[in-house]
PDB file of C-alpha atoms and ligand atoms in Angstrom:
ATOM      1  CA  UNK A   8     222.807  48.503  11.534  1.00 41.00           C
ATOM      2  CA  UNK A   9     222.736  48.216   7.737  1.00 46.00           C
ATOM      3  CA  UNK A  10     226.137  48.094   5.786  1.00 46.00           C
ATOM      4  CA  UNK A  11     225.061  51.544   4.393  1.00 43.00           C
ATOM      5  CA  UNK A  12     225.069  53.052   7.866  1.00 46.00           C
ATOM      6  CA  UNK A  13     228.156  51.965   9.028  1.00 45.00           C
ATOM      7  CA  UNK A  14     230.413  54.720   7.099  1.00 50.00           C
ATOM      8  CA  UNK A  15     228.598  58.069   6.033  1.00 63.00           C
ATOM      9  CA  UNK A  16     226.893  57.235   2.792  1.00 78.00           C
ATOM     10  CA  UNK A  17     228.413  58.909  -0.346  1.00 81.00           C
ATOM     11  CA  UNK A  18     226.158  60.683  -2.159  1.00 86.00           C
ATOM     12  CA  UNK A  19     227.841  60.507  -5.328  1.00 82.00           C
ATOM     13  CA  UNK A  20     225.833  61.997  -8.290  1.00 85.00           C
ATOM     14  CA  UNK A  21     223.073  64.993  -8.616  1.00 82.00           C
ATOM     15  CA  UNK A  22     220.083  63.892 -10.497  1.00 79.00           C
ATOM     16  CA  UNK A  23     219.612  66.494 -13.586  1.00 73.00           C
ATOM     17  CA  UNK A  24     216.502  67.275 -14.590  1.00 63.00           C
ATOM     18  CA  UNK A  25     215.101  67.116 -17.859  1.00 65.00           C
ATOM     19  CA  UNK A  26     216.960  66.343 -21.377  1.00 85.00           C
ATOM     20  CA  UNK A  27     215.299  63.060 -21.844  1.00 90.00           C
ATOM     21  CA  UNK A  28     214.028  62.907 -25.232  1.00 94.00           C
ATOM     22  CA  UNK A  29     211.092  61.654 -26.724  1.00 94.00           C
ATOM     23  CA  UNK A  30     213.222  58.335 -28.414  1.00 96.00           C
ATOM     24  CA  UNK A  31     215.038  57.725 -24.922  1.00 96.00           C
ATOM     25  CA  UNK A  32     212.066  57.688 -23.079  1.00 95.00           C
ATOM     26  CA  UNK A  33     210.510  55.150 -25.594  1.00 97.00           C
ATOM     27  CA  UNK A  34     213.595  53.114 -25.033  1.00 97.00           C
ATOM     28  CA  UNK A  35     212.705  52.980 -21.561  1.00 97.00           C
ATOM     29  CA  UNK A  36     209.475  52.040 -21.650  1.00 97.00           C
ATOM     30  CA  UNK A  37     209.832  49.242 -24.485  1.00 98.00           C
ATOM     31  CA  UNK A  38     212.800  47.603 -23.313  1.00 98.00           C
ATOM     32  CA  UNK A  39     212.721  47.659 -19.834  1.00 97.00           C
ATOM     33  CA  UNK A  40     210.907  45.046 -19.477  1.00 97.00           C
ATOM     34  CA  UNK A  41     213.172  42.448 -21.043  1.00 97.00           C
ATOM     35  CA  UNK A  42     216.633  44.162 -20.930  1.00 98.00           C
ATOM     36  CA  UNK A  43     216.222  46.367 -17.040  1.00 98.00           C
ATOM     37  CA  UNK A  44     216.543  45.132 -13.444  1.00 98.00           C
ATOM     38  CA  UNK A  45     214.062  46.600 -11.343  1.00 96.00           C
ATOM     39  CA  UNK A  46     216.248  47.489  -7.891  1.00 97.00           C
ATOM     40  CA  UNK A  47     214.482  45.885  -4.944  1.00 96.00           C
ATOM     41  CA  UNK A  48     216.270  45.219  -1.933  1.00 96.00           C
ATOM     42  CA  UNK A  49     216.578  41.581  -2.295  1.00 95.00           C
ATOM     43  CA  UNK A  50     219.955  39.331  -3.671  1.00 96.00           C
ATOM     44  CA  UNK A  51     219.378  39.303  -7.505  1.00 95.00           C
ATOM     45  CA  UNK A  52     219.783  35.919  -9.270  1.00 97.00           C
ATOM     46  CA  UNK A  53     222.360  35.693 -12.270  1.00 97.00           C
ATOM     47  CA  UNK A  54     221.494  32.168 -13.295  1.00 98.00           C
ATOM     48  CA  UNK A  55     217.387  33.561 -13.554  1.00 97.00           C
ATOM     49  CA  UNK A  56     218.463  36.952 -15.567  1.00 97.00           C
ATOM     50  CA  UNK A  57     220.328  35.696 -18.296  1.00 98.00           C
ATOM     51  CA  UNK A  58     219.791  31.730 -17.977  1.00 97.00           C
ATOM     52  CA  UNK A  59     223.405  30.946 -17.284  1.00 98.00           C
ATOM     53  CA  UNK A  60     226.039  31.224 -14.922  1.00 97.00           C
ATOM     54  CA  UNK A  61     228.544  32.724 -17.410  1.00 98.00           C
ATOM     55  CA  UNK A  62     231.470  35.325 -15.622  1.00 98.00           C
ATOM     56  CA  UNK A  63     229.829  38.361 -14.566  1.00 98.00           C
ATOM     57  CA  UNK A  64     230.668  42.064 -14.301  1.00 98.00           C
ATOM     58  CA  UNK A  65     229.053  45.432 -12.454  1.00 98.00           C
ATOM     59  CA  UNK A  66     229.607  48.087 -14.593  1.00 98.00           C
ATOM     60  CA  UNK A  67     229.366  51.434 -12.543  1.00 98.00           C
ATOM     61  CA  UNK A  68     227.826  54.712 -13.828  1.00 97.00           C
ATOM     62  CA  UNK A  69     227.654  54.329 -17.616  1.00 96.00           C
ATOM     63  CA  UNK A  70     226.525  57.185 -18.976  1.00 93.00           C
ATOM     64  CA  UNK A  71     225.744  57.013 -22.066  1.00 93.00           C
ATOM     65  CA  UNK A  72     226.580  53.349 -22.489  1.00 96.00           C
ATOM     66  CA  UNK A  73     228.650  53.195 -25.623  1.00 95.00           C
ATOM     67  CA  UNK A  74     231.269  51.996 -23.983  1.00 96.00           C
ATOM     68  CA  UNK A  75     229.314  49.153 -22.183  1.00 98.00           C
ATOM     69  CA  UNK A  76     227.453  47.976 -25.332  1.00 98.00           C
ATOM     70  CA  UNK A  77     230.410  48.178 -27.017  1.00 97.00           C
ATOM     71  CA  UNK A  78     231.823  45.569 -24.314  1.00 98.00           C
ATOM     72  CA  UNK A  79     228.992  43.327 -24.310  1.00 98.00           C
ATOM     73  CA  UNK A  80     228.572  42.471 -27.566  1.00 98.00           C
ATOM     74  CA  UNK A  81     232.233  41.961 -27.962  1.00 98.00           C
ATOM     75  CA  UNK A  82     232.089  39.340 -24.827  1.00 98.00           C
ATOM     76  CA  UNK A  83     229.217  37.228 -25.218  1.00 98.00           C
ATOM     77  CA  UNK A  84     230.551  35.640 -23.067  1.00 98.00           C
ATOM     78  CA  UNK A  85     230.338  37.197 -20.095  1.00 98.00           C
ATOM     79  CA  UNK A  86     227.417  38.659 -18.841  1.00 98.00           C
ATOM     80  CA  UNK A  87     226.673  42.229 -17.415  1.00 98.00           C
ATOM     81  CA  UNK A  88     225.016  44.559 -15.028  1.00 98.00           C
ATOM     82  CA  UNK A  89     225.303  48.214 -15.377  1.00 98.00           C
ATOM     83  CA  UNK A  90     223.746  50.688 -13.008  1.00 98.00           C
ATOM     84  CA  UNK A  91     223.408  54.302 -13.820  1.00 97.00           C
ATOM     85  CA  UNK A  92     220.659  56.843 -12.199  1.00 96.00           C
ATOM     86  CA  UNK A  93     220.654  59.316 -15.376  1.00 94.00           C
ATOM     87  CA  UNK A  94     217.749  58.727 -17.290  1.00 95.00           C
ATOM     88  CA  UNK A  95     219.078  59.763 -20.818  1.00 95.00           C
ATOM     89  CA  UNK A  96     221.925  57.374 -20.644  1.00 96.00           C
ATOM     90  CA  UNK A  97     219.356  54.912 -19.622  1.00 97.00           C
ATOM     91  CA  UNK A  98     216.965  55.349 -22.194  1.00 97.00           C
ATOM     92  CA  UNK A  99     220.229  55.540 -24.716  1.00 97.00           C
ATOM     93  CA  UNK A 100     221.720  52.014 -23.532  1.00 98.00           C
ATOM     94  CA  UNK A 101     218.248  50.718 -23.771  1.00 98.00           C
ATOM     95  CA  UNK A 102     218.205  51.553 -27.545  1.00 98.00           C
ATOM     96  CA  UNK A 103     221.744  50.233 -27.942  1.00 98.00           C
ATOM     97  CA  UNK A 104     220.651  47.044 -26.228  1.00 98.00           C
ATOM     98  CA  UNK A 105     217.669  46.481 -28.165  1.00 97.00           C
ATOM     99  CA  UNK A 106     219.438  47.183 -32.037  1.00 97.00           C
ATOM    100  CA  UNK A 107     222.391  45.339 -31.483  1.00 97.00           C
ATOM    101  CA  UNK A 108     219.948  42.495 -29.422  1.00 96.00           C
ATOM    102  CA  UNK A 109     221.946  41.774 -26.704  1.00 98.00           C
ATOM    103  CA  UNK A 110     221.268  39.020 -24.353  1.00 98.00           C
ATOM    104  CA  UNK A 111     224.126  39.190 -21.742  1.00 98.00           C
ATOM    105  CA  UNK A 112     223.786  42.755 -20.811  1.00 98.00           C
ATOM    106  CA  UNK A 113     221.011  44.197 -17.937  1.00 98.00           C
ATOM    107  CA  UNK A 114     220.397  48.009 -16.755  1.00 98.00           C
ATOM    108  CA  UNK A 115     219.108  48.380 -13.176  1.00 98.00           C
ATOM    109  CA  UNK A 116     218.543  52.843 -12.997  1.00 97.00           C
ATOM    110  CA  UNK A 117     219.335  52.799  -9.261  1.00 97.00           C
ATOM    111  CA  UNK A 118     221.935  54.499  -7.187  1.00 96.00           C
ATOM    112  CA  UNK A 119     224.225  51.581  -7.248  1.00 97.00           C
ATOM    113  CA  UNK A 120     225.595  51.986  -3.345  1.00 96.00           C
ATOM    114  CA  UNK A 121     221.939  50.398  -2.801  1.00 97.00           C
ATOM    115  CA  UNK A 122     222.450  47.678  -5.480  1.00 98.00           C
ATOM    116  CA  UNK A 123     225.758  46.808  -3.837  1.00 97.00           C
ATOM    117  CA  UNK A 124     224.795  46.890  -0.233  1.00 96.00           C
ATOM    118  CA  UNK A 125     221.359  45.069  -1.373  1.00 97.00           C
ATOM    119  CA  UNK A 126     221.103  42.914  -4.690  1.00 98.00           C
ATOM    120  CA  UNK A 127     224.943  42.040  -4.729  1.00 98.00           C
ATOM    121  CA  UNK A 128     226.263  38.593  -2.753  1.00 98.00           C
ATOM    122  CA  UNK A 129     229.409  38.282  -1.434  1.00 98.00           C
ATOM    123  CA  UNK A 130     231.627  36.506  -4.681  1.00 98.00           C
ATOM    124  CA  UNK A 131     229.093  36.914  -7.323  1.00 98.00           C
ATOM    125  CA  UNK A 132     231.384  39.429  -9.258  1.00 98.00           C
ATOM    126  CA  UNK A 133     234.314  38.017 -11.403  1.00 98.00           C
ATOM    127  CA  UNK A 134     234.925  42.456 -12.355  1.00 98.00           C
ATOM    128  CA  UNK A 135     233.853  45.390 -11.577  1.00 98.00           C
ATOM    129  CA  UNK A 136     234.100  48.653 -13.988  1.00 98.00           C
ATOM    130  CA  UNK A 137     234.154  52.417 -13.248  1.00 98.00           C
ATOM    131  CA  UNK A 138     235.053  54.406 -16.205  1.00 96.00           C
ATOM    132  CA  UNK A 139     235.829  57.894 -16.040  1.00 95.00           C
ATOM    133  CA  UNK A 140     233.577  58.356 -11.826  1.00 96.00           C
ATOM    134  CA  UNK A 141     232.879  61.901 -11.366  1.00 94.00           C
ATOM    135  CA  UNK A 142     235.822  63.510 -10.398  1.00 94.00           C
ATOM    136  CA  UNK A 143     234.293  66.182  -8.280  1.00 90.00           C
ATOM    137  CA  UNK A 144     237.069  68.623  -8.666  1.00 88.00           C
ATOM    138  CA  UNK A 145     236.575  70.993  -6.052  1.00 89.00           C
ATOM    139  CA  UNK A 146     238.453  70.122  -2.711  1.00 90.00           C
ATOM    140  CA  UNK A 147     234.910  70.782  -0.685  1.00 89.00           C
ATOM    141  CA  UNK A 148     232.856  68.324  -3.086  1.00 88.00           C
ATOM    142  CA  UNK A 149     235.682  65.380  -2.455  1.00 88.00           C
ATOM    143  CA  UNK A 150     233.196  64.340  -0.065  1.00 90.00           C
ATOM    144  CA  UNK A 151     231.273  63.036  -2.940  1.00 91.00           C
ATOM    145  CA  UNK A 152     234.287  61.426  -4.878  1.00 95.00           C
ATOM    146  CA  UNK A 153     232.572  57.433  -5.103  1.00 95.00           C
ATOM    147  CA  UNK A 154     236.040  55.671  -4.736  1.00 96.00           C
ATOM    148  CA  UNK A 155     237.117  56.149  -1.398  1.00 95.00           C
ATOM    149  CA  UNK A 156     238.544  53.808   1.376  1.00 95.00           C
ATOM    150  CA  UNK A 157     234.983  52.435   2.828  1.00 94.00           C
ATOM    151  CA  UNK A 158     233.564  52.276  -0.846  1.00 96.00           C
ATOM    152  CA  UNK A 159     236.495  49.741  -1.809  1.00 97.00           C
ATOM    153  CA  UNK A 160     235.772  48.213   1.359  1.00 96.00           C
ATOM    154  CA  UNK A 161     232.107  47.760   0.146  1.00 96.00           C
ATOM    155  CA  UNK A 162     232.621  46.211  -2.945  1.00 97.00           C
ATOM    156  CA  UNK A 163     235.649  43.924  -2.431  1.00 98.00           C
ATOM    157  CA  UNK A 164     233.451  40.911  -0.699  1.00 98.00           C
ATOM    158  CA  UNK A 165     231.486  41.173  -3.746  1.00 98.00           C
ATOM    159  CA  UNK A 166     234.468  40.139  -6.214  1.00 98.00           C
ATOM    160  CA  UNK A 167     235.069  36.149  -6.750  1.00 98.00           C
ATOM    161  CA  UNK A 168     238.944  35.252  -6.235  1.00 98.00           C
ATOM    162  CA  UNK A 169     240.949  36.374  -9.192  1.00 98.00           C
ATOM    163  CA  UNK A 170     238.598  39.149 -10.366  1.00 98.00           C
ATOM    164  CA  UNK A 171     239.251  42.572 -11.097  1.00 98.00           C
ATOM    165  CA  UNK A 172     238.572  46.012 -10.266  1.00 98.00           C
ATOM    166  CA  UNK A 173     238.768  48.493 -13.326  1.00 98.00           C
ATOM    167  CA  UNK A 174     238.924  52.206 -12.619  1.00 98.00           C
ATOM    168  CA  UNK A 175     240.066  54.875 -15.343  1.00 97.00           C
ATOM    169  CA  UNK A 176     239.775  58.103 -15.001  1.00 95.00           C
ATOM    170  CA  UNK A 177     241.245  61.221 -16.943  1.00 94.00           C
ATOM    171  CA  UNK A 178     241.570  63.694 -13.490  1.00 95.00           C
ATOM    172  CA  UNK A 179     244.983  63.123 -12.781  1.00 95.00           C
ATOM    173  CA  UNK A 180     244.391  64.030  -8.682  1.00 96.00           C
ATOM    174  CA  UNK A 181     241.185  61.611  -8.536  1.00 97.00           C
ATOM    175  CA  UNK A 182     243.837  58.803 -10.073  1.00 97.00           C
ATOM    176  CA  UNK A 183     246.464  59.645  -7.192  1.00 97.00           C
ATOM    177  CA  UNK A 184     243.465  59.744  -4.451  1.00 97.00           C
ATOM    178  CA  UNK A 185     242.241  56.128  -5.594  1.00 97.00           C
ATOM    179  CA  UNK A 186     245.656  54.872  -5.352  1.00 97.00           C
ATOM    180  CA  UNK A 187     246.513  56.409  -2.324  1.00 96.00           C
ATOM    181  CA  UNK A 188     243.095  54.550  -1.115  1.00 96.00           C
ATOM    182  CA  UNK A 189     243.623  51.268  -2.778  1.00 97.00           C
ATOM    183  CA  UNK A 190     247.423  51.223  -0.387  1.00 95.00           C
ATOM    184  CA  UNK A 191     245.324  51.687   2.414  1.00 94.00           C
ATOM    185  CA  UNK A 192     243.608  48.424   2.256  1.00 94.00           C
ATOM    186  CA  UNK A 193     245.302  45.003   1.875  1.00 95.00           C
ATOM    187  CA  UNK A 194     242.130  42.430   0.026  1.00 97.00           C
ATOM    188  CA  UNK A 195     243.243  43.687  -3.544  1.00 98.00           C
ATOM    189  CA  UNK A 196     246.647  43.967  -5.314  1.00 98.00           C
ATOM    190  CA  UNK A 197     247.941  46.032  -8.097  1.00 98.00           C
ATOM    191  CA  UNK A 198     247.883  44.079 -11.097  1.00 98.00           C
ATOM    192  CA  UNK A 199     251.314  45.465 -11.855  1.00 97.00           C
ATOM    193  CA  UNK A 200     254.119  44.802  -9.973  1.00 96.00           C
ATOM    194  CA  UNK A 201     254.863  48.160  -8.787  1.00 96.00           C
ATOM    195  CA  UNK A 202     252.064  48.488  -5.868  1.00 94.00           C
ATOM    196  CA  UNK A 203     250.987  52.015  -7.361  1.00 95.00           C
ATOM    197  CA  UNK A 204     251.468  51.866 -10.661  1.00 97.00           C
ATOM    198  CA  UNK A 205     248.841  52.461 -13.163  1.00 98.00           C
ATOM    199  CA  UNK A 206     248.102  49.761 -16.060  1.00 98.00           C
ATOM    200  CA  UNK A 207     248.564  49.616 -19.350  1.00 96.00           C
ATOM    201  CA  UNK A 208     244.733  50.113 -20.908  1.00 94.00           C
ATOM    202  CA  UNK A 209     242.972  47.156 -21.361  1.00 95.00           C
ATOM    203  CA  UNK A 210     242.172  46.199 -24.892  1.00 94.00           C
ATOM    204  CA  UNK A 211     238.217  45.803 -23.683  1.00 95.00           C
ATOM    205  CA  UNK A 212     238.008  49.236 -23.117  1.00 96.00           C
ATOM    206  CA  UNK A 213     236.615  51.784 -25.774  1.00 94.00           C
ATOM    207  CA  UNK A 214     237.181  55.293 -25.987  1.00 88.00           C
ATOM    208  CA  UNK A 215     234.378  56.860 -24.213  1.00 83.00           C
ATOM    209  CA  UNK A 216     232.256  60.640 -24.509  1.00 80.00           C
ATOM    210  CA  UNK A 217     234.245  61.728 -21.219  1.00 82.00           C
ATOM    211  CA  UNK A 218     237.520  59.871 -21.869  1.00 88.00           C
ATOM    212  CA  UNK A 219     237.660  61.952 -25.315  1.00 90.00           C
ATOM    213  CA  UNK A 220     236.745  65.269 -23.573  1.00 89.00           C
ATOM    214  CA  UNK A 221     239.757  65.043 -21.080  1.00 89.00           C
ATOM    215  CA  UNK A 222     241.795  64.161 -24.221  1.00 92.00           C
ATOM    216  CA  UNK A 223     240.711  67.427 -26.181  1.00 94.00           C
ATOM    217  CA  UNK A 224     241.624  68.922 -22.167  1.00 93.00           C
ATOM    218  CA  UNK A 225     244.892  67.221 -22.398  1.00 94.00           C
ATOM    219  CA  UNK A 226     243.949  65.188 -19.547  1.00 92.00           C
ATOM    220  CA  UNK A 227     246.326  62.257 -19.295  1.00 93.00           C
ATOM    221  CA  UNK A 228     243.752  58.829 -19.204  1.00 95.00           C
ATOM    222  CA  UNK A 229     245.240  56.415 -16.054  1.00 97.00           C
ATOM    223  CA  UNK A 230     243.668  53.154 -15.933  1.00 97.00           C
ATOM    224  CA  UNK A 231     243.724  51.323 -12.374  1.00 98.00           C
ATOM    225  CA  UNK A 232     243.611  47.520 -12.446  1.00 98.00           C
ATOM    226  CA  UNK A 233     243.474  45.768  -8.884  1.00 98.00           C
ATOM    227  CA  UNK A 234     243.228  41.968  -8.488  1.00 98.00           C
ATOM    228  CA  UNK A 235     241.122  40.075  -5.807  1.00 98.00           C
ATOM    229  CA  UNK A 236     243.845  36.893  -5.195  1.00 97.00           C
TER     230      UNK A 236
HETATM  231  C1  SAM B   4     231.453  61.248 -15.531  1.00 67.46           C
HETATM  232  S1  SAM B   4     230.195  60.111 -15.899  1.00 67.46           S
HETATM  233  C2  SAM B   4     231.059  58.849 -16.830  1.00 67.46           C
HETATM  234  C3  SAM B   4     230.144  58.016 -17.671  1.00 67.46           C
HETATM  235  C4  SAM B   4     230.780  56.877 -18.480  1.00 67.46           C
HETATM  236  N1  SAM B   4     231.334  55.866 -17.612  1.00 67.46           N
HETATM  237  C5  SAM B   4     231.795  57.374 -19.471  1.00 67.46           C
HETATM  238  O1  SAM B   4     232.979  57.061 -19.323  1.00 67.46           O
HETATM  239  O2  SAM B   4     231.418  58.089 -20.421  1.00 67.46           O
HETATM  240  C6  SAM B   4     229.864  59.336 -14.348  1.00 67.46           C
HETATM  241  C7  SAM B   4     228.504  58.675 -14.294  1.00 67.46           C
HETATM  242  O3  SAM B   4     228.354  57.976 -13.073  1.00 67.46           O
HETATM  243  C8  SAM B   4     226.999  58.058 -12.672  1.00 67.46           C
HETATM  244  N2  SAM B   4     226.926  57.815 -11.222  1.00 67.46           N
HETATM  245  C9  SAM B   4     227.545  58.529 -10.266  1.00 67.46           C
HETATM  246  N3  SAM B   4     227.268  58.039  -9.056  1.00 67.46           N
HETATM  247  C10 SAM B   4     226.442  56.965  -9.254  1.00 67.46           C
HETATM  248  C11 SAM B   4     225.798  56.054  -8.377  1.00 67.46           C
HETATM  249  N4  SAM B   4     225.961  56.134  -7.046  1.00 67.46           N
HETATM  250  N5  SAM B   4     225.019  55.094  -8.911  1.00 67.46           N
HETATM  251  C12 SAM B   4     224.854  55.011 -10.250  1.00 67.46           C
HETATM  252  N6  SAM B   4     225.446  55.843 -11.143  1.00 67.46           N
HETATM  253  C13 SAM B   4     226.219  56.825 -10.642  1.00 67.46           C
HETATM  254  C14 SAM B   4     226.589  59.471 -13.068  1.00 67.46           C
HETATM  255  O4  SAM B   4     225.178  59.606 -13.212  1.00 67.46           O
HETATM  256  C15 SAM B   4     227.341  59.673 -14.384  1.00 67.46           C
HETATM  257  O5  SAM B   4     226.549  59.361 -15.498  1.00 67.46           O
END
């Protein structure tokens, strides 16, 4: 039985059609190449992809991938893997990878359950981000909510002792859910003292296209920062 077939797999995005532009589809096909993963179901190696064994984070669903350029080039340091299955946002990280020419930061356009349950070894991962998931608002589409108990479950082996898993989202329910998940399981502590408090945000992370939408909503933003010790 495959990891993926031991809880009911999430199905946690629909694929929209269309809206790639002419430039973003360039993107693709220019830089893809040097700066893209190709998902195959085989461990990927870190130390082959960017010719170093510097720290290394999974960014989850990027979007448009301001925030993660943003990130990389202000850690060179560190090196990272985003996965994202909307082609615009692909094609538009592409272009911000290839102006600002930067060396430490990969796309693989794959649902990123498969990445984790295939291209991910246990304690490769010193972080893992998830900025603003889908919320899925309706109560019959929680279903498809990504953070939930067995998805936590998934991705803790993959964090190194002493890494971190980032979550912020502006949906104030989602935020209770996750926490309410996160007490359920006992591999990762609150970074705060108070077991379900939220964090203060991190100075790493930039104001993003959905994080300013919910703030025009009046969304409050929580950012949820669990430690592996
Ligand atoms: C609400 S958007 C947030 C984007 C970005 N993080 C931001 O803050 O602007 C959530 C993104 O997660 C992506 N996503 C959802 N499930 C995914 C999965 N299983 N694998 C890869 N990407 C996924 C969606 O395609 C979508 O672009």
């Amino acid at each position: 039985m495959t990891d993926s077939s031991l809880h009911q797999r999430i199905k946690s995005f629909v694929l929209r059609q269309g809206h790639l532009t002419p430039s973003q589809k360039k993107a693709i096909d220019d830089h893809q190449a040097t700066f893209g993963i190709l998902y195959e179901p085989k461990p990927f190696n870190p130390l082959a992809t960017f010719g170093n064994n510097k720290p290394l984070i999974l960014e989850i669903g990027f979007g448009m991938g301001v925030a993660t350029a943003a990130i990389a080039e202000n850690q060179p340091d560190t090196n990272f893997i985003a996965a994202e299955v909307h082609a615009p946002g692909v094609g538009n990280l592409y272009k911000l990878i290839a102006a600002k020419q930067l060396n430490n930061l990969r796309i693989i356009q794959h649902d990123v359950i498969d990445v984790i349950d295939h291209m991910i070894e246990d304690q490769m991962l010193d972080g893992i981000h998830i900025f603003f998931p889908d919320p899925w608002h309706k109560k019959r589409h929680h279903k498809r909510r990504l953070i939930q108990l067995p998805f936590i479950e998934k991705i803790t082996p993959k964090l190194k002792q002493g890494a971190y898993l980032h979550i912020a989202t502006d949906w104030a329910p989602y935020a209770e859910a996750i926490m309410t998940e996160l007490a359920q399981q006992t591999q990762l502590i609150n970074s705060q003292p108070d077991p379900m408090a939220f964090s203060p945000k991190p100075l790493y992370r930039p104001l993003t296209k959905f994080e300013q939408r919910g703030l025009n909503l009046g969304h409050t933003i929580a950012d949820i920062v669990f430690i592996k010790p």
